[in-house]
mmCIF file of C-alpha atoms in Angstrom:
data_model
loop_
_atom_site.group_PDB
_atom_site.id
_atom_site.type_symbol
_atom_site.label_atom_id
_atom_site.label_comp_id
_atom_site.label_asym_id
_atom_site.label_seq_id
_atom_site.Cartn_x
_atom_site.Cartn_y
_atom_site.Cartn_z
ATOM 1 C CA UNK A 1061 10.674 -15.034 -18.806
ATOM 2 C CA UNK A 1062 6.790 -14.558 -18.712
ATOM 3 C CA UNK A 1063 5.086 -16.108 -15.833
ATOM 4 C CA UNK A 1064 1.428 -16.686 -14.992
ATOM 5 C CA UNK A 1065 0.952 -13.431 -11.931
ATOM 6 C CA UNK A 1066 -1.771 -13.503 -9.651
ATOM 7 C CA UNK A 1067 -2.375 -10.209 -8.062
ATOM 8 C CA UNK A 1068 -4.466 -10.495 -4.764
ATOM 9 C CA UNK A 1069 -5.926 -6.878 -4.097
ATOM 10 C CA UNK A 1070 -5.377 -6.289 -7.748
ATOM 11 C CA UNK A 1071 -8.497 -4.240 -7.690
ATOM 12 C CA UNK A 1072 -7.246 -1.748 -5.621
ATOM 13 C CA UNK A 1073 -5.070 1.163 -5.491
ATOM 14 C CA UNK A 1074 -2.178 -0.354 -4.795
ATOM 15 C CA UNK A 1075 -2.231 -3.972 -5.957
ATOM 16 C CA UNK A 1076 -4.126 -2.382 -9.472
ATOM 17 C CA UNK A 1077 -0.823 -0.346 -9.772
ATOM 18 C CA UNK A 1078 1.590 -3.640 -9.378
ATOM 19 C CA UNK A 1079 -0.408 -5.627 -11.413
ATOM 20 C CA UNK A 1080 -0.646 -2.761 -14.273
ATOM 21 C CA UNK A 1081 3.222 -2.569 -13.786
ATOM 22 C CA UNK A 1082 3.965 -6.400 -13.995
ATOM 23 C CA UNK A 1083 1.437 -6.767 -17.188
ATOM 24 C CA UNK A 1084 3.910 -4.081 -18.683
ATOM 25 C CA UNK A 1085 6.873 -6.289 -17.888
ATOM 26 C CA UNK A 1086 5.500 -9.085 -20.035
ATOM 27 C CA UNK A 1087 3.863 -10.818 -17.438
ATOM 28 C CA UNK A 1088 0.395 -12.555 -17.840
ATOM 29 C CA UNK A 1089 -1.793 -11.097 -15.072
ATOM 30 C CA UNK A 1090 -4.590 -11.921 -12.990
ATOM 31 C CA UNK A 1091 -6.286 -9.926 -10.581
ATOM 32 C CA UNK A 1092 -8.352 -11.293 -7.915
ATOM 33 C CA UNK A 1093 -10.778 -9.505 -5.425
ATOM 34 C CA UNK A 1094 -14.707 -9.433 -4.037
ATOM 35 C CA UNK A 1095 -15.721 -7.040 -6.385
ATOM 36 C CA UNK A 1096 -15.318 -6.717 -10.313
ATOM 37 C CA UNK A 1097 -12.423 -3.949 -11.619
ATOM 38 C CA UNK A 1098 -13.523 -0.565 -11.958
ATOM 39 C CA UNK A 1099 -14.686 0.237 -15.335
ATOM 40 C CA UNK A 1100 -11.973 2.572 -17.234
ATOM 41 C CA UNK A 1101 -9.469 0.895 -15.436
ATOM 42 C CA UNK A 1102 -6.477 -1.168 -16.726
ATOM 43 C CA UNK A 1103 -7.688 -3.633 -14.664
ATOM 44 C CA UNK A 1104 -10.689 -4.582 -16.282
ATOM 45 C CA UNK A 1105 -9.270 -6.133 -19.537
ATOM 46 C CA UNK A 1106 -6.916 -8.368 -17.227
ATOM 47 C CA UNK A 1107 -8.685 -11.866 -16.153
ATOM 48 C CA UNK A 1108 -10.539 -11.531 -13.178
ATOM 49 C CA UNK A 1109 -10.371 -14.163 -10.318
ATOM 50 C CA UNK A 1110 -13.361 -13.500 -7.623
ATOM 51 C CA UNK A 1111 -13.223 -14.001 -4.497
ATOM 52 C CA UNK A 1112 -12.579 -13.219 -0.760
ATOM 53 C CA UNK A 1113 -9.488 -14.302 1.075
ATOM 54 C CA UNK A 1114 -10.730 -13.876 4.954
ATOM 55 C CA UNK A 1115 -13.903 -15.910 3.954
ATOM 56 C CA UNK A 1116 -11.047 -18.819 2.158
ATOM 57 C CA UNK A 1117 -12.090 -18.463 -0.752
ATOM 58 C CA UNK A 1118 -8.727 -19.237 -2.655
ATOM 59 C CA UNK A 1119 -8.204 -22.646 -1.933
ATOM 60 C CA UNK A 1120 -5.257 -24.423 -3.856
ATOM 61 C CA UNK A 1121 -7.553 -25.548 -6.229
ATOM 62 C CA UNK A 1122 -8.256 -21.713 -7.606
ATOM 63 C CA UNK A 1123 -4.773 -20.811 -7.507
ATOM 64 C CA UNK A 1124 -3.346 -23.964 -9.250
ATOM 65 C CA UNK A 1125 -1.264 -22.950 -12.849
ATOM 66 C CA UNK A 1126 0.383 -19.786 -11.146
ATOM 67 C CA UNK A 1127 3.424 -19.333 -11.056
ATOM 68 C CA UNK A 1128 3.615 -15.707 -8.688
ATOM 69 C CA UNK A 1129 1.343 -14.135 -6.861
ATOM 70 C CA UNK A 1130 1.258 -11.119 -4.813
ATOM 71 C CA UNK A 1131 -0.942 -10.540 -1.824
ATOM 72 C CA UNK A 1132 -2.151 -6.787 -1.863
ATOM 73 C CA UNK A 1133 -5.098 -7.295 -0.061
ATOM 74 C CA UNK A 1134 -4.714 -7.340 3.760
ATOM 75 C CA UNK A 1135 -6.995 -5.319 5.836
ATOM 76 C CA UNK A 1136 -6.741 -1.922 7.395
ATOM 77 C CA UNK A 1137 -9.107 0.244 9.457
ATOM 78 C CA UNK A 1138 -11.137 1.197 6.599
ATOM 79 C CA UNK A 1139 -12.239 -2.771 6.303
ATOM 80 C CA UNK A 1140 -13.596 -3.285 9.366
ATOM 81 C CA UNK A 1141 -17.514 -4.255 9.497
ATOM 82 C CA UNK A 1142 -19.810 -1.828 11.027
ATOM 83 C CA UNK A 1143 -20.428 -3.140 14.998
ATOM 84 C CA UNK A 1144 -17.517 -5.910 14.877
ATOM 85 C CA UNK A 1145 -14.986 -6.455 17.332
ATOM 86 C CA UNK A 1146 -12.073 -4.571 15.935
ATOM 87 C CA UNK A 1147 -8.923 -6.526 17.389
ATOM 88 C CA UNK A 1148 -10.900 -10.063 16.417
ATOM 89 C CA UNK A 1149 -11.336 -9.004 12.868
ATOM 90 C CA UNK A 1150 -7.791 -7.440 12.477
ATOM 91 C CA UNK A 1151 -6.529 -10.993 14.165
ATOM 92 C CA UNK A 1152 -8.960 -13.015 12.130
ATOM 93 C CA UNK A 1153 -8.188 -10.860 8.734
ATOM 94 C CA UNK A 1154 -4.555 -10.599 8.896
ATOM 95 C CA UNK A 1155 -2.844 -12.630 11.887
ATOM 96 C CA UNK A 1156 -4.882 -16.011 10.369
ATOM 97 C CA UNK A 1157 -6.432 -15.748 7.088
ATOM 98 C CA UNK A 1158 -3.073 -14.428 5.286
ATOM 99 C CA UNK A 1159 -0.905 -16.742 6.842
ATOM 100 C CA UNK A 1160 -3.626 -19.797 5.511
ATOM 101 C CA UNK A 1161 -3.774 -18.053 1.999
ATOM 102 C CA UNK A 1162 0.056 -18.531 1.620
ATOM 103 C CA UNK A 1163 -0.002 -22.273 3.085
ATOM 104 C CA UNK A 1164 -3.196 -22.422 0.051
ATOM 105 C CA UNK A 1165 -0.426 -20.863 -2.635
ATOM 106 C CA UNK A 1166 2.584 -23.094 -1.103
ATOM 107 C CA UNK A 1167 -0.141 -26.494 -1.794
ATOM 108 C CA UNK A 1168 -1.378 -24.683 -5.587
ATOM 109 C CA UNK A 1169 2.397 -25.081 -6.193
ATOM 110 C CA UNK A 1170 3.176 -21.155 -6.445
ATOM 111 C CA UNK A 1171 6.974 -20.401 -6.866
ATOM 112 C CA UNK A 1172 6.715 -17.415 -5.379
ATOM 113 C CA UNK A 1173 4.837 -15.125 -3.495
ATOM 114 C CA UNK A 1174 5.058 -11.376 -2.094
ATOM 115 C CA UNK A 1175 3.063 -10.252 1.072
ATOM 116 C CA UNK A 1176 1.875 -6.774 1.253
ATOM 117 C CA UNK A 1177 2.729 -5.288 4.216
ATOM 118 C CA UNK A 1178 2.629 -2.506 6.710
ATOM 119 C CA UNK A 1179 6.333 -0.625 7.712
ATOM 120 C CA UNK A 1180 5.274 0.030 11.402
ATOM 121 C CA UNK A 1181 6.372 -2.993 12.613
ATOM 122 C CA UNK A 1182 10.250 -2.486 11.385
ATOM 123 C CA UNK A 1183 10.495 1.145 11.193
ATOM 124 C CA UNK A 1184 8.282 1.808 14.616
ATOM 125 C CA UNK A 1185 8.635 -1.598 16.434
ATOM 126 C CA UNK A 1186 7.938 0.515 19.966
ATOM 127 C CA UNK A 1187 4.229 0.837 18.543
ATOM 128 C CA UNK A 1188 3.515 -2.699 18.090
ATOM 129 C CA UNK A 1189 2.343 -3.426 21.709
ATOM 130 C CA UNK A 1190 -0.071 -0.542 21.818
ATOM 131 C CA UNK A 1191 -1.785 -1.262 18.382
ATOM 132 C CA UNK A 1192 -3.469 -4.332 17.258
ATOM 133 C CA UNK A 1193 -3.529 -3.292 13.670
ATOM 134 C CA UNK A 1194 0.378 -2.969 13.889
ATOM 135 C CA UNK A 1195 0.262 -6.372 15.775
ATOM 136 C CA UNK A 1196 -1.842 -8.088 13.108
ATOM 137 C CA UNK A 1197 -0.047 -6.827 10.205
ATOM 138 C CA UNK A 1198 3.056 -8.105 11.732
ATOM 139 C CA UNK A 1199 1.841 -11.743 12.886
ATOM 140 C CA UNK A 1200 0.605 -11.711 8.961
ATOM 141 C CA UNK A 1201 4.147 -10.326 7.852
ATOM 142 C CA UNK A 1202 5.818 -13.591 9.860
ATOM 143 C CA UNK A 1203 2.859 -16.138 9.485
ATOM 144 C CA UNK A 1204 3.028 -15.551 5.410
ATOM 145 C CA UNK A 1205 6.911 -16.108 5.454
ATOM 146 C CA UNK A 1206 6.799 -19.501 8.041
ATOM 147 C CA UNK A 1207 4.964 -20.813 5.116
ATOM 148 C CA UNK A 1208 7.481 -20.931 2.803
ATOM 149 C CA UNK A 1209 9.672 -23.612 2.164
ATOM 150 C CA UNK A 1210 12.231 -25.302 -0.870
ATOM 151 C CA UNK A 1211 10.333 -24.631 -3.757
ATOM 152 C CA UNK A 1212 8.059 -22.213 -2.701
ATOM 153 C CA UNK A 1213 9.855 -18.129 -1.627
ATOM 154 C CA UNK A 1214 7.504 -16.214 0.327
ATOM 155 C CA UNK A 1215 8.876 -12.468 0.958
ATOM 156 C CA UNK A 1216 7.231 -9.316 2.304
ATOM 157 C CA UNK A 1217 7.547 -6.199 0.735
ATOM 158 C CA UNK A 1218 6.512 -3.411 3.982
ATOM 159 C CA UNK A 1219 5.394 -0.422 2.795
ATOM 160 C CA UNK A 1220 5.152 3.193 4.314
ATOM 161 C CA UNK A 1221 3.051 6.027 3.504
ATOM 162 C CA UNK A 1222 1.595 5.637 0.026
ATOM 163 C CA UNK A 1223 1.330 8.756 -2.094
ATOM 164 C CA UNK A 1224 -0.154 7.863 -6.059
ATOM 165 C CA UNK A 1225 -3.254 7.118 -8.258
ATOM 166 C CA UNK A 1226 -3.729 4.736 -10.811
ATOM 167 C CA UNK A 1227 -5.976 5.663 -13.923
ATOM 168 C CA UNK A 1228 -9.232 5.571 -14.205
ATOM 169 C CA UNK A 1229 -9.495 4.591 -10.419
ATOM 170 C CA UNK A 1230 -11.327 6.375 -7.937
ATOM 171 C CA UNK A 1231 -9.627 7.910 -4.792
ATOM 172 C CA UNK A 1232 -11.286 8.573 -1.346
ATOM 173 C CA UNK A 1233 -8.031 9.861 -0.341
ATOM 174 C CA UNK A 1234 -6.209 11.718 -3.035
ATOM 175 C CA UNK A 1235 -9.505 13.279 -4.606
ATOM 176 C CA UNK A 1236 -10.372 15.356 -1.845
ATOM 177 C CA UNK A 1237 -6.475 16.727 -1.206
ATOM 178 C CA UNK A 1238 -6.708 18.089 -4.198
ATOM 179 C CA UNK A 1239 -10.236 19.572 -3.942
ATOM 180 C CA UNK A 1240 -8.548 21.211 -0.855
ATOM 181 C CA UNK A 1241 -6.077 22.600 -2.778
ATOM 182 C CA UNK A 1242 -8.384 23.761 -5.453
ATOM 183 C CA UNK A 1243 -9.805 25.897 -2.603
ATOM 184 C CA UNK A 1244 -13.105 23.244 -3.184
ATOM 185 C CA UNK A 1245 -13.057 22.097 0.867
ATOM 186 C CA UNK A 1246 -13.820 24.631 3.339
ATOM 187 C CA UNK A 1247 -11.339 23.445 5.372
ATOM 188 C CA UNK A 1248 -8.406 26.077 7.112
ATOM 189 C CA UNK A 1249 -4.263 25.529 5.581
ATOM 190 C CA UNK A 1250 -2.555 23.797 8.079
ATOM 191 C CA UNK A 1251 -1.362 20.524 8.435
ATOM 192 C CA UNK A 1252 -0.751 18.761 12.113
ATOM 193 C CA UNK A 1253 3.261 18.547 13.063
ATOM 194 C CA UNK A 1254 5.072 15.365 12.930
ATOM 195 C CA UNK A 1255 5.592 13.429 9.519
ATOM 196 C CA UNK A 1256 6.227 9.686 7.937
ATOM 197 C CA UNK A 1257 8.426 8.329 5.315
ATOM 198 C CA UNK A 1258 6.483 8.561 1.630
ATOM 199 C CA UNK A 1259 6.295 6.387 -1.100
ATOM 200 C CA UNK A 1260 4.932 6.530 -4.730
ATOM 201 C CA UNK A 1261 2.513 3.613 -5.946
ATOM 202 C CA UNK A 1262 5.281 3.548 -9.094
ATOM 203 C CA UNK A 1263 8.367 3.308 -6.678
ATOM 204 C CA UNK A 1264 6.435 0.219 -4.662
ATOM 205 C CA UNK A 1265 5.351 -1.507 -7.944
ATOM 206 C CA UNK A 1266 9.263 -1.422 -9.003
ATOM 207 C CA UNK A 1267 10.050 -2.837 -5.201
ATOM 208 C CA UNK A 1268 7.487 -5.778 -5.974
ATOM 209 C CA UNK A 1269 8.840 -6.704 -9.462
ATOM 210 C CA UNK A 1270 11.986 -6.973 -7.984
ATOM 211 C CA UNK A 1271 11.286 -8.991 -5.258
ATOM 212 C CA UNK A 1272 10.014 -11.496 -7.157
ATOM 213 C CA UNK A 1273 12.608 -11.634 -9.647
ATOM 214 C CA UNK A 1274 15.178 -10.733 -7.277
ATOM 215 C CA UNK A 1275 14.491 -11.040 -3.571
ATOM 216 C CA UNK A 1276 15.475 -13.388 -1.033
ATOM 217 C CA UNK A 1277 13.581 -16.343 0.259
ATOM 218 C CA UNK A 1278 11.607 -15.387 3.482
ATOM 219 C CA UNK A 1279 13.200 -11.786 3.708
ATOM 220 C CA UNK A 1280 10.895 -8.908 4.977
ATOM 221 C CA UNK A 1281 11.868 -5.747 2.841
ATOM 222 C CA UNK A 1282 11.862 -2.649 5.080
ATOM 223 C CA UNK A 1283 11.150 -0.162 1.488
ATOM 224 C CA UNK A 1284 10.776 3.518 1.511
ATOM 225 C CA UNK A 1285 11.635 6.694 -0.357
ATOM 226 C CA UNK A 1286 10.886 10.138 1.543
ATOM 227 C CA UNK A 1287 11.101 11.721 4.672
ATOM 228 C CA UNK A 1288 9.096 14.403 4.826
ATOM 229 C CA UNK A 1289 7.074 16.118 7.427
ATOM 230 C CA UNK A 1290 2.969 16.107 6.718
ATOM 231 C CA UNK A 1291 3.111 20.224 6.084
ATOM 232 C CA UNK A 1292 5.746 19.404 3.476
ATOM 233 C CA UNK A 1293 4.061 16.651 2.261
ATOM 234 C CA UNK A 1294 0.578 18.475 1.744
ATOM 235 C CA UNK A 1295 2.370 21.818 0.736
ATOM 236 C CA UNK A 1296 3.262 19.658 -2.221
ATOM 237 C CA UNK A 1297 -0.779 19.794 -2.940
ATOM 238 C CA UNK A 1298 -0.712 23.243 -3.291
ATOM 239 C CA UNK A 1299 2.118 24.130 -5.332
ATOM 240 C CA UNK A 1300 0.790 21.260 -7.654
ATOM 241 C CA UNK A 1301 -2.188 22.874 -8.342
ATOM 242 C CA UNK A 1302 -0.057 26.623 -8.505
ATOM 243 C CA UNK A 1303 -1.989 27.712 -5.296
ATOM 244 C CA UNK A 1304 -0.195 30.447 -3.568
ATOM 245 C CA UNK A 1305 -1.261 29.019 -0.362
ATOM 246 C CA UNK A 1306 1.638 28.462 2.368
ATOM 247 C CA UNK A 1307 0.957 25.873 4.909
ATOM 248 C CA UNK A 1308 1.219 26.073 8.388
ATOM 249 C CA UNK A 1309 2.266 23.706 10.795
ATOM 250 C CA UNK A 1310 -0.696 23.252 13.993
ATOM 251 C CA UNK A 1311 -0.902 21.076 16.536
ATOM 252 C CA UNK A 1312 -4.660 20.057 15.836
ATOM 253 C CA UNK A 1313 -6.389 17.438 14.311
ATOM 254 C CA UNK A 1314 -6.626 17.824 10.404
ATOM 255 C CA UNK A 1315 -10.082 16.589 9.189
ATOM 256 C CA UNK A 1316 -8.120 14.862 6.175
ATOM 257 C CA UNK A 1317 -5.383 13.455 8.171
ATOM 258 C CA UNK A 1318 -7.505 12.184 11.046
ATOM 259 C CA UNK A 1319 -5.316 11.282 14.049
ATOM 260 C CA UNK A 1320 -6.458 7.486 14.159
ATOM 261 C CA UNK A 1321 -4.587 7.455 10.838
ATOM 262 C CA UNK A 1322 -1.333 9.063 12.299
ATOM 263 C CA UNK A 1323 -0.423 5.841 14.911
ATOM 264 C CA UNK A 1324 2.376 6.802 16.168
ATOM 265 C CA UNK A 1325 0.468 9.954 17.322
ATOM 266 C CA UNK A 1326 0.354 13.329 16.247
ATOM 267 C CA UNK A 1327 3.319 15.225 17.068
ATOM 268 C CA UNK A 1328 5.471 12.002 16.067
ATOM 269 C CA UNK A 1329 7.599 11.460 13.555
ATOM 270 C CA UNK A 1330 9.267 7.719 11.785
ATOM 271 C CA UNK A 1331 11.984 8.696 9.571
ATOM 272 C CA UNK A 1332 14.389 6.169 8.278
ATOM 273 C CA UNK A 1333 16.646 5.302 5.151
ATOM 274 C CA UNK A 1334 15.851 2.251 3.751
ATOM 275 C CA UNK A 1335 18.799 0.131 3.011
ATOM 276 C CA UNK A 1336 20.813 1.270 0.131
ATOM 277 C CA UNK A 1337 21.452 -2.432 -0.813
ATOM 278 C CA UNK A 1338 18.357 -3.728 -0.622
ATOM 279 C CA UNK A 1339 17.126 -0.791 -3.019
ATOM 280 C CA UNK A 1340 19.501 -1.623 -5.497
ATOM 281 C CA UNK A 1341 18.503 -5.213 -5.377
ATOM 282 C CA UNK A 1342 15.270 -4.487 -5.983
ATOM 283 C CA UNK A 1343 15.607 -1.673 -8.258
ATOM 284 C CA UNK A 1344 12.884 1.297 -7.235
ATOM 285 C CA UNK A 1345 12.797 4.910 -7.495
ATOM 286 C CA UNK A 1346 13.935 7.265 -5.220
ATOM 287 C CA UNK A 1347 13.179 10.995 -4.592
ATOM 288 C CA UNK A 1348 9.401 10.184 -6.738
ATOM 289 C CA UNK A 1349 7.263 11.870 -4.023
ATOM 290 C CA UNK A 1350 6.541 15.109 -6.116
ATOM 291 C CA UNK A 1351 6.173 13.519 -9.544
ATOM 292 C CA UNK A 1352 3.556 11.281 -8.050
ATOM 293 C CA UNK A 1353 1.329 14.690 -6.423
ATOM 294 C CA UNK A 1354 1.285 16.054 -10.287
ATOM 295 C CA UNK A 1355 0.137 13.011 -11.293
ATOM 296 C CA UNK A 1356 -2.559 12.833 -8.812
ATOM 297 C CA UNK A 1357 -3.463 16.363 -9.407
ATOM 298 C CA UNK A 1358 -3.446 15.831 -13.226
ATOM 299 C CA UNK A 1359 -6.127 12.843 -12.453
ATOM 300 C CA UNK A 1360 -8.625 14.482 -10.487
ATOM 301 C CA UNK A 1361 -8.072 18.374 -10.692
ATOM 302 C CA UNK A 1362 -10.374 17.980 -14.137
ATOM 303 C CA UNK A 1363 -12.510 15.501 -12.492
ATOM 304 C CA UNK A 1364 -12.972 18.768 -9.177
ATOM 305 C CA UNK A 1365 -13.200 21.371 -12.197
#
């Protein structure tokens, strides 16, 4: 049955892919964000809800008449304001504002709702008391579910590394890996050891439709696809683009995989399996890693021509 979907962070990379995905199951879509959809995008024929959920802008007022909504909008290191205090606004941002944006959806009379989140807490839960990001994404992870109640399912959907592109939409990460791989960057063929578990946007979209059709009330979904180590991961770059290159494996900090964006530090690896019920239940993809680099490459390798 069609319902009414807002998509928080449908905008974005990740909540523009969901909210594509749901629109294609029949659903009538929303997105919501601070800034317009990009142009060329999907996204911009959907209704567009502005707004800004750490400033409270979606009171229960705004998101009265949906039935769902997803929350793909919490923030990360690249939000942070120029000369704030980093742990307040992570704390502010995530630990408070997403927990009072669900309590907002729980008043609006929402159904259902999926939080967004971040894997490290589950997969890595040794990095939590080092890392106030990790620490912030998890008191939003628990503070979102508290909120639910009869009537109202709230479950997160924690997600690891994200590997995919959505058309039309601009990439600060993807667009330069494969101008790397073009042999466009200057920079030397090595990747730092260590390595994450992957997923593809499609694979998370499919998690996200399935939670809310599917998933249990106040469960926190632990999803995932690939192990792979980062010089597998970026070799996958190269052959994409038929690039002889062979990548090496260095212990040195790679310009494109800065080590503030490696937390459990460089060297490290988090490697897991995610449940082989739960990824029935919510029906996504496995073994998509690949598929998802040629379809990054096809985007922007014209774009780098």
């Amino acid at each position: 049955m069609s319902k009414k979907v807002l998509v928080v962070g449908g905008t974005g990379a990740l909540g523009g892919h969901a909210a594509i995905h749901l629109a294609g199951l029949g659903h009538q879509v929303t997105v919501a964000g601070r800034n317009t959809p990009s142009i060329g995008t999907s996204m911009a024929d959907m209704p567009f809800l502005k707004g800004d959920y750490v400033a409270g802008d979606f009171t229960p007022e705004r998101l009265r008449g949906f039935d769902w909504v997803v929350f793909a909008a919490g923030n990360d290191p690249r939000h942070i304001p120029q000369g704030s205090d980093i742990a307040a606004h992570f704390m502010h941002a995530n630990a408070e504002s997403i927990p009072a944006f669900f309590a907002a959806a729980r008043e609006a009379g929402v159904t259902r709702a999926i939080q967004l989140g971040s894997f490290y807490p589950q997969a890595s839960p040794e990095l939590v008391a080092g890392n106030v990001y990790i620490q912030s994404r998890k008191a939003a992870c628990e503070g979102a579910r508290a909120q639910g109640c009869a009537g109202f399912d709230v479950i997160s959907v924690n997600a690891p590394f994200m590997v995919g592109t959505v058309p039309g939409l601009p990439s600060a990460i993807f667009e330069p890996y494969v101008q790397w791989a073009l042999g466009q960057i200057p920079i030397e063929h090595f990747a730092p050891p260590g390595g994450t578990n992957f997923m593809s946007f499609r694979s998370l979209s499919e998690a996200i439709a399935g939670a809310l059709e599917r998933g249990e009330p106040g469960k926190a979904y632990l999803v995932g696809d690939e192990n792979l180590t980062f010089r597998e991961y970026f070799q996958l770059f190269f052959d994409a683009v038929g690039s002889t290159v062979v990548m090496e494996e260095r212990d040195a900090e790679l310009p494109l995989l800065p080590d503030v964006a490696i937390p459990q530090g460089r060297g490290n690896t988090i490697a897991y399996e995610p449940d082989a019920d739960e990824v029935a239940l919510l029906g996504y993809t496995r073994n998509d890693i690949a598929a998802a680099v040629r379809d990054i490459v096809a985007q922007f390798a014209v774009q780098s021509a």
